[in-house]
């Protein structure tokens, strides 16, 4: 340590390193974004395939579109299972990824959010979200919503999910990126649940777009982490100040 | 010695010796930037040897400026440190005292 600049640098390195203990998702965001975009992308493919086949008779590559055309009113079983398994795949994969990828020099916890950003906001958001999703799921299961009404509710649900995502990121909860991703994956799965294939494919674009944005953010965060790691590795090895 | 110089030397004498030592100042600066810091990371950023770092953290713990947290990450024991409220106050006070000792811009 040579002067105040070194102290500032130490402080800066510590803050940046601590962010990868939970606040920043990095490559975990890429993994989650991929899981989010995959079923939604396939769903969109399903809808496009149907449109193409309806317009051109057999479509340009019938064998390619064939898997998407199993059901006219429901999602194919494999797509349904894939969508439903994404939140679980994310939760199972994110912890080992974080353990192996980030904080190689031991865990450092970031300073908790300031008291002016209280937890009740987060709890309120979770409560609203749980109530909304619970009502929607129950409604779909009991067949309350049909036709345009159901479509409207799904679109509203998707927009609300986007809102919850933004609010969670702004409320700076620990592991907020991962929580928001798990939330989106769960929402995607919930919306896919009893939806006719065509309607789900129409609402799935939002999840697909969010997945792509998350992946881009994850890559950007990971690049920042690699720069930080290089800086830490350039420091004098322990014992040789 | 003028009255001003005398006041300055008094202020220098009033500096917290525990915080004033460069290694301990570095430790407290790192700890103040996070909630909890692992021993390994502290060793990496300060560049101190294990023994040296242990000795300084023990001194800081003895005066109540930091506390040690022992936990397990899987099966691996991890020792971490956390700055206390007293430690934070001491560091803040030290910075204030140093700033007051520095000459104002434009003045000798």
mmCIF file of C-alpha atoms in Angstrom:
data_model
loop_
_atom_site.group_PDB
_atom_site.id
_atom_site.type_symbol
_atom_site.label_atom_id
_atom_site.label_comp_id
_atom_site.label_asym_id
_atom_site.label_seq_id
_atom_site.Cartn_x
_atom_site.Cartn_y
_atom_site.Cartn_z
ATOM 1 C CA UNK A 1 0.000 0.000 0.000
ATOM 2 C CA UNK A 2 1.550 3.245 -1.115
ATOM 3 C CA UNK A 3 -1.045 5.967 -0.626
ATOM 4 C CA UNK A 4 -4.715 6.969 -0.523
ATOM 5 C CA UNK A 5 -5.149 5.914 -4.172
ATOM 6 C CA UNK A 6 -4.271 2.368 -3.116
ATOM 7 C CA UNK A 7 -6.903 2.492 -0.378
ATOM 8 C CA UNK A 8 -9.483 3.640 -2.933
ATOM 9 C CA UNK A 9 -8.434 0.827 -5.223
ATOM 10 C CA UNK A 10 -8.740 -1.747 -2.423
ATOM 11 C CA UNK A 11 -12.211 -0.470 -1.631
ATOM 12 C CA UNK A 12 -13.238 -0.509 -5.290
ATOM 13 C CA UNK A 13 -11.923 -4.053 -5.862
ATOM 14 C CA UNK A 14 -13.736 -5.310 -2.764
ATOM 15 C CA UNK A 15 -17.050 -3.754 -3.790
ATOM 16 C CA UNK A 16 -16.850 -5.150 -7.317
ATOM 17 C CA UNK A 17 -15.827 -8.615 -6.102
ATOM 18 C CA UNK A 18 -18.631 -8.671 -3.521
ATOM 19 C CA UNK A 19 -21.228 -8.042 -6.234
ATOM 20 C CA UNK A 20 -20.514 -11.495 -7.666
ATOM 21 C CA UNK A 21 -21.535 -13.087 -4.369
ATOM 22 C CA UNK A 22 -25.171 -12.729 -5.424
ATOM 23 C CA UNK A 23 -26.148 -9.375 -6.828
ATOM 24 C CA UNK A 24 -24.753 -9.915 -10.322
ATOM 25 C CA UNK A 25 -25.703 -13.083 -12.166
ATOM 26 C CA UNK A 26 -23.039 -13.145 -14.904
ATOM 27 C CA UNK A 27 -23.046 -16.445 -16.769
ATOM 28 C CA UNK A 28 -25.876 -17.687 -14.549
ATOM 29 C CA UNK A 29 -27.946 -15.015 -16.306
ATOM 30 C CA UNK A 30 -26.905 -16.421 -19.660
ATOM 31 C CA UNK A 31 -27.982 -19.895 -18.527
ATOM 32 C CA UNK A 32 -31.317 -18.581 -17.227
ATOM 33 C CA UNK A 33 -31.869 -16.449 -20.320
ATOM 34 C CA UNK A 34 -31.246 -19.462 -22.524
ATOM 35 C CA UNK A 35 -33.751 -21.531 -20.539
ATOM 36 C CA UNK A 36 -36.234 -18.670 -20.794
ATOM 37 C CA UNK A 37 -35.816 -18.139 -24.516
ATOM 38 C CA UNK A 38 -35.725 -21.816 -25.490
ATOM 39 C CA UNK A 39 -39.337 -22.917 -24.922
ATOM 40 C CA UNK A 40 -40.654 -19.501 -25.916
ATOM 41 C CA UNK A 41 -38.616 -19.637 -29.101
ATOM 42 C CA UNK A 42 -39.874 -23.117 -29.838
ATOM 43 C CA UNK A 43 -43.410 -21.956 -29.112
ATOM 44 C CA UNK A 44 -43.009 -19.101 -31.579
ATOM 45 C CA UNK A 45 -41.653 -21.615 -34.066
ATOM 46 C CA UNK A 46 -44.765 -23.683 -33.468
ATOM 47 C CA UNK A 47 -47.025 -20.739 -34.271
ATOM 48 C CA UNK A 48 -44.989 -19.713 -37.316
ATOM 49 C CA UNK A 49 -44.992 -23.274 -38.556
ATOM 50 C CA UNK A 50 -48.747 -23.428 -38.308
ATOM 51 C CA UNK A 51 -49.152 -20.140 -40.149
ATOM 52 C CA UNK A 52 -46.752 -21.244 -42.891
ATOM 53 C CA UNK A 53 -48.444 -24.585 -43.360
ATOM 54 C CA UNK A 54 -51.884 -22.988 -43.419
ATOM 55 C CA UNK A 55 -50.793 -20.436 -46.048
ATOM 56 C CA UNK A 56 -48.670 -22.606 -48.302
ATOM 57 C CA UNK A 57 -50.417 -25.908 -47.938
ATOM 58 C CA UNK A 58 -47.476 -28.050 -46.854
ATOM 59 C CA UNK A 59 -44.845 -25.411 -45.965
ATOM 60 C CA UNK A 60 -41.266 -25.109 -47.180
ATOM 61 C CA UNK A 61 -39.810 -27.905 -45.072
ATOM 62 C CA UNK A 62 -42.697 -30.081 -43.894
ATOM 63 C CA UNK A 63 -40.387 -32.456 -42.051
ATOM 64 C CA UNK A 64 -38.943 -29.536 -40.030
ATOM 65 C CA UNK A 65 -42.332 -28.181 -39.016
ATOM 66 C CA UNK A 66 -43.855 -31.618 -38.403
ATOM 67 C CA UNK A 67 -42.845 -31.827 -34.698
ATOM 68 C CA UNK A 68 -44.584 -28.512 -34.002
ATOM 69 C CA UNK A 69 -47.836 -29.692 -35.498
ATOM 70 C CA UNK A 70 -48.706 -32.513 -33.137
ATOM 71 C CA UNK A 71 -51.573 -30.693 -31.553
ATOM 72 C CA UNK A 72 -53.744 -27.953 -32.890
ATOM 73 C CA UNK A 73 -55.275 -26.793 -29.647
ATOM 74 C CA UNK A 74 -52.593 -27.743 -27.098
ATOM 75 C CA UNK A 75 -48.834 -27.509 -26.758
ATOM 76 C CA UNK A 76 -46.940 -30.718 -27.619
ATOM 77 C CA UNK A 77 -46.153 -32.714 -24.486
ATOM 78 C CA UNK A 78 -42.368 -32.391 -24.888
ATOM 79 C CA UNK A 79 -42.617 -28.601 -25.130
ATOM 80 C CA UNK A 80 -44.903 -28.499 -22.118
ATOM 81 C CA UNK A 81 -42.502 -30.684 -20.095
ATOM 82 C CA UNK A 82 -39.531 -28.608 -21.220
ATOM 83 C CA UNK A 83 -41.251 -25.374 -20.152
ATOM 84 C CA UNK A 84 -42.279 -26.812 -16.805
ATOM 85 C CA UNK A 85 -38.812 -28.142 -16.098
ATOM 86 C CA UNK A 86 -37.000 -24.823 -16.764
ATOM 87 C CA UNK A 87 -37.440 -23.281 -13.261
ATOM 88 C CA UNK A 88 -36.152 -26.495 -11.687
ATOM 89 C CA UNK A 89 -33.243 -26.760 -14.152
ATOM 90 C CA UNK A 90 -32.346 -23.159 -13.334
ATOM 91 C CA UNK A 91 -32.491 -23.623 -9.568
ATOM 92 C CA UNK A 92 -30.441 -26.833 -9.796
ATOM 93 C CA UNK A 93 -27.844 -25.303 -12.100
ATOM 94 C CA UNK A 94 -27.383 -21.812 -10.694
ATOM 95 C CA UNK A 95 -25.834 -22.736 -7.310
ATOM 96 C CA UNK A 96 -23.029 -24.978 -8.710
ATOM 97 C CA UNK A 97 -22.388 -22.419 -11.456
ATOM 98 C CA UNK A 98 -21.935 -19.623 -8.929
ATOM 99 C CA UNK A 99 -19.732 -21.804 -6.720
ATOM 100 C CA UNK A 100 -17.404 -22.763 -9.548
ATOM 101 C CA UNK A 101 -17.380 -19.556 -11.593
ATOM 102 C CA UNK A 102 -17.269 -16.675 -9.138
ATOM 103 C CA UNK A 103 -15.422 -15.579 -5.992
ATOM 104 C CA UNK A 104 -12.369 -17.877 -6.286
ATOM 105 C CA UNK A 105 -10.631 -16.007 -3.434
ATOM 106 C CA UNK A 106 -13.290 -16.853 -0.874
ATOM 107 C CA UNK A 107 -16.777 -15.506 -0.255
ATOM 108 C CA UNK A 108 -17.294 -11.763 0.195
ATOM 109 C CA UNK A 109 -20.776 -10.505 1.009
ATOM 110 C CA UNK A 110 -21.879 -7.161 -0.390
ATOM 111 C CA UNK A 111 -23.211 -4.524 1.981
ATOM 112 C CA UNK A 112 -26.917 -5.081 2.491
ATOM 113 C CA UNK A 113 -29.348 -2.597 0.945
ATOM 114 C CA UNK A 114 -29.705 0.653 2.819
ATOM 115 C CA UNK A 115 -32.645 0.925 5.242
ATOM 116 C CA UNK A 116 -34.313 3.457 2.935
ATOM 117 C CA UNK A 117 -35.077 0.573 0.583
ATOM 118 C CA UNK A 118 -37.076 -1.542 3.001
ATOM 119 C CA UNK A 119 -37.884 -5.215 2.707
ATOM 120 C CA UNK A 120 -41.689 -4.695 2.909
ATOM 121 C CA UNK A 121 -41.599 -3.494 -0.729
ATOM 122 C CA UNK A 122 -40.131 -6.792 -1.787
ATOM 123 C CA UNK A 123 -42.605 -8.714 0.364
ATOM 124 C CA UNK A 124 -45.474 -6.723 -1.116
ATOM 125 C CA UNK A 125 -44.289 -7.534 -4.641
ATOM 126 C CA UNK A 126 -43.987 -11.209 -3.829
ATOM 127 C CA UNK A 127 -47.431 -11.193 -2.236
ATOM 128 C CA UNK A 128 -49.062 -9.477 -5.237
ATOM 129 C CA UNK A 129 -47.309 -11.780 -7.648
ATOM 130 C CA UNK A 130 -48.258 -14.944 -5.725
ATOM 131 C CA UNK A 131 -51.886 -13.792 -5.512
ATOM 132 C CA UNK A 132 -52.012 -12.975 -9.230
ATOM 133 C CA UNK A 133 -50.402 -16.219 -10.354
ATOM 134 C CA UNK A 134 -52.485 -18.252 -7.909
ATOM 135 C CA UNK A 135 -55.703 -16.728 -9.259
ATOM 136 C CA UNK A 136 -54.638 -17.220 -12.869
ATOM 137 C CA UNK A 137 -53.613 -20.832 -12.327
ATOM 138 C CA UNK A 138 -56.784 -21.642 -10.449
ATOM 139 C CA UNK A 139 -58.818 -19.859 -13.113
ATOM 140 C CA UNK A 140 -57.213 -21.826 -15.928
ATOM 141 C CA UNK A 141 -57.539 -25.104 -14.033
ATOM 142 C CA UNK A 142 -61.237 -24.527 -13.393
ATOM 143 C CA UNK A 143 -61.854 -23.191 -16.898
ATOM 144 C CA UNK A 144 -62.959 -19.719 -15.764
ATOM 145 C CA UNK A 145 -61.275 -17.909 -18.623
ATOM 146 C CA UNK A 146 -62.140 -18.700 -22.210
ATOM 147 C CA UNK A 147 -61.296 -17.153 -25.575
ATOM 148 C CA UNK A 148 -60.411 -13.447 -25.705
ATOM 149 C CA UNK A 149 -60.751 -13.085 -21.955
ATOM 150 C CA UNK A 150 -58.028 -15.692 -21.424
ATOM 151 C CA UNK A 151 -55.767 -14.085 -23.998
ATOM 152 C CA UNK A 152 -56.179 -10.680 -22.352
ATOM 153 C CA UNK A 153 -55.356 -12.168 -18.940
ATOM 154 C CA UNK A 154 -52.252 -13.876 -20.282
ATOM 155 C CA UNK A 155 -50.976 -10.702 -21.893
ATOM 156 C CA UNK A 156 -51.689 -8.759 -18.677
ATOM 157 C CA UNK A 157 -49.914 -11.473 -16.690
ATOM 158 C CA UNK A 158 -46.884 -11.294 -18.968
ATOM 159 C CA UNK A 159 -46.696 -7.497 -18.667
ATOM 160 C CA UNK A 160 -47.059 -7.729 -14.875
ATOM 161 C CA UNK A 161 -44.241 -10.261 -14.771
ATOM 162 C CA UNK A 162 -42.067 -7.824 -16.683
ATOM 163 C CA UNK A 163 -42.996 -5.150 -14.130
ATOM 164 C CA UNK A 164 -42.150 -7.413 -11.208
ATOM 165 C CA UNK A 165 -38.815 -8.200 -12.854
ATOM 166 C CA UNK A 166 -37.921 -4.508 -13.197
ATOM 167 C CA UNK A 167 -39.135 -3.733 -9.655
ATOM 168 C CA UNK A 168 -37.033 -6.552 -8.206
ATOM 169 C CA UNK A 169 -33.931 -5.367 -10.002
ATOM 170 C CA UNK A 170 -34.539 -1.824 -8.755
ATOM 171 C CA UNK A 171 -35.193 -2.928 -5.163
ATOM 172 C CA UNK A 172 -31.631 -4.397 -5.055
ATOM 173 C CA UNK A 173 -32.502 -7.577 -3.204
ATOM 174 C CA UNK A 174 -29.581 -9.952 -2.639
ATOM 175 C CA UNK A 175 -29.441 -12.428 -5.537
ATOM 176 C CA UNK A 176 -32.021 -10.243 -7.270
ATOM 177 C CA UNK A 177 -30.999 -11.239 -10.798
ATOM 178 C CA UNK A 178 -31.308 -14.940 -10.026
ATOM 179 C CA UNK A 179 -34.594 -14.452 -8.191
ATOM 180 C CA UNK A 180 -36.029 -12.433 -11.047
ATOM 181 C CA UNK A 181 -34.967 -15.079 -13.546
ATOM 182 C CA UNK A 182 -36.486 -17.886 -11.479
ATOM 183 C CA UNK A 183 -39.664 -15.801 -11.264
ATOM 184 C CA UNK A 184 -39.795 -15.283 -15.014
ATOM 185 C CA UNK A 185 -39.162 -18.955 -15.719
ATOM 186 C CA UNK A 186 -41.912 -19.915 -13.340
ATOM 187 C CA UNK A 187 -44.244 -17.346 -14.904
ATOM 188 C CA UNK A 188 -43.492 -18.669 -18.354
ATOM 189 C CA UNK A 189 -44.260 -22.192 -17.205
ATOM 190 C CA UNK A 190 -47.457 -21.065 -15.469
ATOM 191 C CA UNK A 191 -48.676 -19.215 -18.544
ATOM 192 C CA UNK A 192 -47.892 -22.216 -20.719
ATOM 193 C CA UNK A 193 -50.021 -24.466 -18.486
ATOM 194 C CA UNK A 194 -53.494 -24.787 -19.977
ATOM 195 C CA UNK A 195 -52.886 -22.402 -22.879
ATOM 196 C CA UNK A 196 -53.865 -23.294 -26.410
ATOM 197 C CA UNK A 197 -50.637 -23.472 -28.392
ATOM 198 C CA UNK A 198 -51.317 -20.533 -30.674
ATOM 199 C CA UNK A 199 -52.142 -18.095 -27.873
ATOM 200 C CA UNK A 200 -49.154 -19.120 -25.777
ATOM 201 C CA UNK A 201 -46.870 -18.657 -28.755
ATOM 202 C CA UNK A 202 -48.213 -15.133 -29.160
ATOM 203 C CA UNK A 203 -47.481 -14.161 -25.541
ATOM 204 C CA UNK A 204 -44.190 -16.046 -25.412
ATOM 205 C CA UNK A 205 -42.348 -13.426 -27.481
ATOM 206 C CA UNK A 206 -42.066 -11.274 -24.380
ATOM 207 C CA UNK A 207 -40.305 -14.026 -22.436
ATOM 208 C CA UNK A 208 -38.096 -14.766 -25.388
ATOM 209 C CA UNK A 209 -37.090 -11.099 -25.638
ATOM 210 C CA UNK A 210 -36.448 -10.902 -21.865
ATOM 211 C CA UNK A 211 -34.352 -14.064 -22.135
ATOM 212 C CA UNK A 212 -32.211 -12.512 -24.858
ATOM 213 C CA UNK A 213 -31.777 -9.277 -22.860
ATOM 214 C CA UNK A 214 -30.807 -11.319 -19.782
ATOM 215 C CA UNK A 215 -28.259 -13.244 -21.826
ATOM 216 C CA UNK A 216 -26.731 -10.028 -23.152
ATOM 217 C CA UNK A 217 -26.562 -8.567 -19.602
ATOM 218 C CA UNK A 218 -25.014 -11.810 -18.349
ATOM 219 C CA UNK A 219 -22.274 -11.715 -20.986
ATOM 220 C CA UNK A 220 -21.553 -8.051 -20.173
ATOM 221 C CA UNK A 221 -21.379 -8.802 -16.429
ATOM 222 C CA UNK A 222 -19.120 -11.790 -17.016
ATOM 223 C CA UNK A 223 -16.721 -9.688 -19.083
ATOM 224 C CA UNK A 224 -16.586 -7.165 -16.236
ATOM 225 C CA UNK A 225 -15.850 -10.057 -13.867
ATOM 226 C CA UNK A 226 -12.984 -11.300 -16.063
ATOM 227 C CA UNK A 227 -11.453 -7.807 -15.961
ATOM 228 C CA UNK A 228 -11.784 -7.780 -12.156
ATOM 229 C CA UNK A 229 -10.214 -11.220 -11.892
ATOM 230 C CA UNK A 230 -7.256 -10.117 -14.014
ATOM 231 C CA UNK A 231 -6.788 -7.093 -11.716
ATOM 232 C CA UNK A 232 -6.852 -9.326 -8.644
ATOM 233 C CA UNK A 233 -4.388 -11.762 -10.170
ATOM 234 C CA UNK A 234 -2.014 -8.911 -10.993
ATOM 235 C CA UNK A 235 -1.804 -7.922 -7.333
ATOM 236 C CA UNK A 236 1.293 -9.058 -5.467
ATOM 237 C CA UNK A 237 0.932 -12.654 -4.268
ATOM 238 C CA UNK A 238 0.155 -12.963 -0.534
ATOM 239 C CA UNK A 239 3.245 -12.562 1.601
ATOM 240 C CA UNK A 240 5.056 -10.292 -0.907
ATOM 241 C CA UNK A 241 3.656 -6.799 -0.391
ATOM 242 C CA UNK B 1 6.576 26.653 17.960
ATOM 243 C CA UNK B 2 3.522 28.678 16.941
ATOM 244 C CA UNK B 3 0.098 27.957 18.337
ATOM 245 C CA UNK B 4 -0.990 26.570 14.964
ATOM 246 C CA UNK B 5 1.947 24.179 14.782
ATOM 247 C CA UNK B 6 1.282 23.090 18.337
ATOM 248 C CA UNK B 7 -2.347 22.323 17.506
ATOM 249 C CA UNK B 8 -1.224 20.327 14.489
ATOM 250 C CA UNK B 9 1.202 18.231 16.496
ATOM 251 C CA UNK B 10 -1.540 17.643 19.088
ATOM 252 C CA UNK B 11 -3.842 16.452 16.300
ATOM 253 C CA UNK B 12 -1.151 14.094 15.005
ATOM 254 C CA UNK B 13 -0.727 12.675 18.508
ATOM 255 C CA UNK B 14 -4.484 12.223 18.756
ATOM 256 C CA UNK B 15 -4.583 9.904 15.718
ATOM 257 C CA UNK B 16 -5.788 6.394 16.517
ATOM 258 C CA UNK B 17 -2.551 4.351 16.467
ATOM 259 C CA UNK B 18 -4.446 1.140 15.838
ATOM 260 C CA UNK B 19 -5.951 2.515 12.621
ATOM 261 C CA UNK B 20 -2.885 4.575 11.627
ATOM 262 C CA UNK B 21 -0.727 1.482 10.977
ATOM 263 C CA UNK B 22 -0.815 0.986 7.129
ATOM 264 C CA UNK B 23 -1.618 -2.745 7.161
ATOM 265 C CA UNK B 24 -4.482 -2.306 9.622
ATOM 266 C CA UNK B 25 -5.759 0.710 7.691
ATOM 267 C CA UNK B 26 -5.858 -1.444 4.539
ATOM 268 C CA UNK B 27 -7.709 -4.220 6.404
ATOM 269 C CA UNK B 28 -10.301 -1.813 7.795
ATOM 270 C CA UNK B 29 -10.741 -0.161 4.368
ATOM 271 C CA UNK B 30 -11.467 -3.523 2.737
ATOM 272 C CA UNK B 31 -13.827 -4.572 5.528
ATOM 273 C CA UNK B 32 -15.703 -1.265 5.356
ATOM 274 C CA UNK B 33 -16.430 -1.899 1.656
ATOM 275 C CA UNK B 34 -18.329 -5.144 2.235
ATOM 276 C CA UNK B 35 -20.591 -6.850 4.739
ATOM 277 C CA UNK B 36 -18.312 -9.840 5.332
ATOM 278 C CA UNK B 37 -14.902 -10.646 3.833
ATOM 279 C CA UNK B 38 -13.151 -14.038 3.650
ATOM 280 C CA UNK B 39 -9.621 -14.344 5.040
ATOM 281 C CA UNK B 40 -8.356 -15.540 1.638
ATOM 282 C CA UNK B 41 -9.663 -12.469 -0.178
ATOM 283 C CA UNK B 42 -8.287 -10.142 2.479
ATOM 284 C CA UNK B 43 -4.923 -11.840 2.112
ATOM 285 C CA UNK B 44 -5.055 -11.496 -1.691
ATOM 286 C CA UNK B 45 -5.905 -7.782 -1.792
ATOM 287 C CA UNK B 46 -3.619 -6.683 1.030
ATOM 288 C CA UNK B 47 -0.740 -8.930 -0.091
ATOM 289 C CA UNK B 48 0.049 -9.883 3.516
ATOM 290 C CA UNK B 49 1.306 -13.269 4.690
ATOM 291 C CA UNK B 50 -1.041 -15.514 6.689
ATOM 292 C CA UNK B 51 0.781 -14.873 9.972
ATOM 293 C CA UNK B 52 1.013 -11.137 9.454
ATOM 294 C CA UNK B 53 -2.665 -10.856 8.560
ATOM 295 C CA UNK B 54 -3.684 -13.012 11.542
ATOM 296 C CA UNK B 55 -1.652 -10.871 13.904
ATOM 297 C CA UNK B 56 -3.215 -7.615 12.632
ATOM 298 C CA UNK B 57 -6.764 -8.963 12.656
ATOM 299 C CA UNK B 58 -6.253 -10.202 16.234
ATOM 300 C CA UNK B 59 -5.181 -6.706 17.284
ATOM 301 C CA UNK B 60 -8.207 -5.178 15.567
ATOM 302 C CA UNK B 61 -10.498 -7.749 17.163
ATOM 303 C CA UNK B 62 -8.991 -7.087 20.600
ATOM 304 C CA UNK B 63 -9.979 -3.402 20.408
ATOM 305 C CA UNK B 64 -13.417 -4.338 19.060
ATOM 306 C CA UNK B 65 -12.970 -2.976 15.512
ATOM 307 C CA UNK B 66 -13.761 -6.264 13.795
ATOM 308 C CA UNK B 67 -15.322 -9.614 14.553
ATOM 309 C CA UNK B 68 -14.423 -13.051 13.240
ATOM 310 C CA UNK B 69 -17.066 -15.246 11.626
ATOM 311 C CA UNK B 70 -16.359 -18.948 11.209
ATOM 312 C CA UNK B 71 -18.560 -20.943 8.842
ATOM 313 C CA UNK B 72 -18.496 -23.914 6.475
ATOM 314 C CA UNK B 73 -18.807 -23.754 2.696
ATOM 315 C CA UNK B 74 -19.773 -27.334 2.005
ATOM 316 C CA UNK B 75 -17.099 -29.187 4.005
ATOM 317 C CA UNK B 76 -14.506 -26.443 3.817
ATOM 318 C CA UNK B 77 -14.151 -24.179 6.861
ATOM 319 C CA UNK B 78 -14.139 -20.494 5.905
ATOM 320 C CA UNK B 79 -12.932 -17.732 8.223
ATOM 321 C CA UNK B 80 -14.375 -14.318 7.467
ATOM 322 C CA UNK B 81 -14.250 -10.907 9.102
ATOM 323 C CA UNK B 82 -16.839 -8.243 9.646
ATOM 324 C CA UNK B 83 -16.178 -4.632 10.635
ATOM 325 C CA UNK B 84 -18.002 -3.523 13.787
ATOM 326 C CA UNK B 85 -19.789 -0.217 14.299
ATOM 327 C CA UNK B 86 -16.857 0.905 16.489
ATOM 328 C CA UNK B 87 -14.461 0.000 13.688
ATOM 329 C CA UNK B 88 -16.465 1.976 11.154
ATOM 330 C CA UNK B 89 -16.570 4.995 13.479
ATOM 331 C CA UNK B 90 -12.818 4.775 14.141
ATOM 332 C CA UNK B 91 -12.068 4.648 10.419
ATOM 333 C CA UNK B 92 -14.378 7.598 9.694
ATOM 334 C CA UNK B 93 -12.825 9.632 12.519
ATOM 335 C CA UNK B 94 -9.335 8.791 11.294
ATOM 336 C CA UNK B 95 -10.178 10.050 7.784
ATOM 337 C CA UNK B 96 -11.632 13.265 9.237
ATOM 338 C CA UNK B 97 -8.545 13.845 11.378
ATOM 339 C CA UNK B 98 -6.211 13.271 8.432
ATOM 340 C CA UNK B 99 -8.219 15.636 6.238
ATOM 341 C CA UNK B 100 -8.054 18.358 8.893
ATOM 342 C CA UNK B 101 -4.270 17.963 9.049
ATOM 343 C CA UNK B 102 -3.772 18.391 5.317
ATOM 344 C CA UNK B 103 -3.136 21.954 4.118
ATOM 345 C CA UNK B 104 -6.129 23.569 2.410
ATOM 346 C CA UNK B 105 -5.776 24.110 -1.336
ATOM 347 C CA UNK B 106 -3.878 27.323 -2.137
ATOM 348 C CA UNK B 107 -2.470 27.571 1.412
ATOM 349 C CA UNK B 108 1.028 26.368 2.409
#
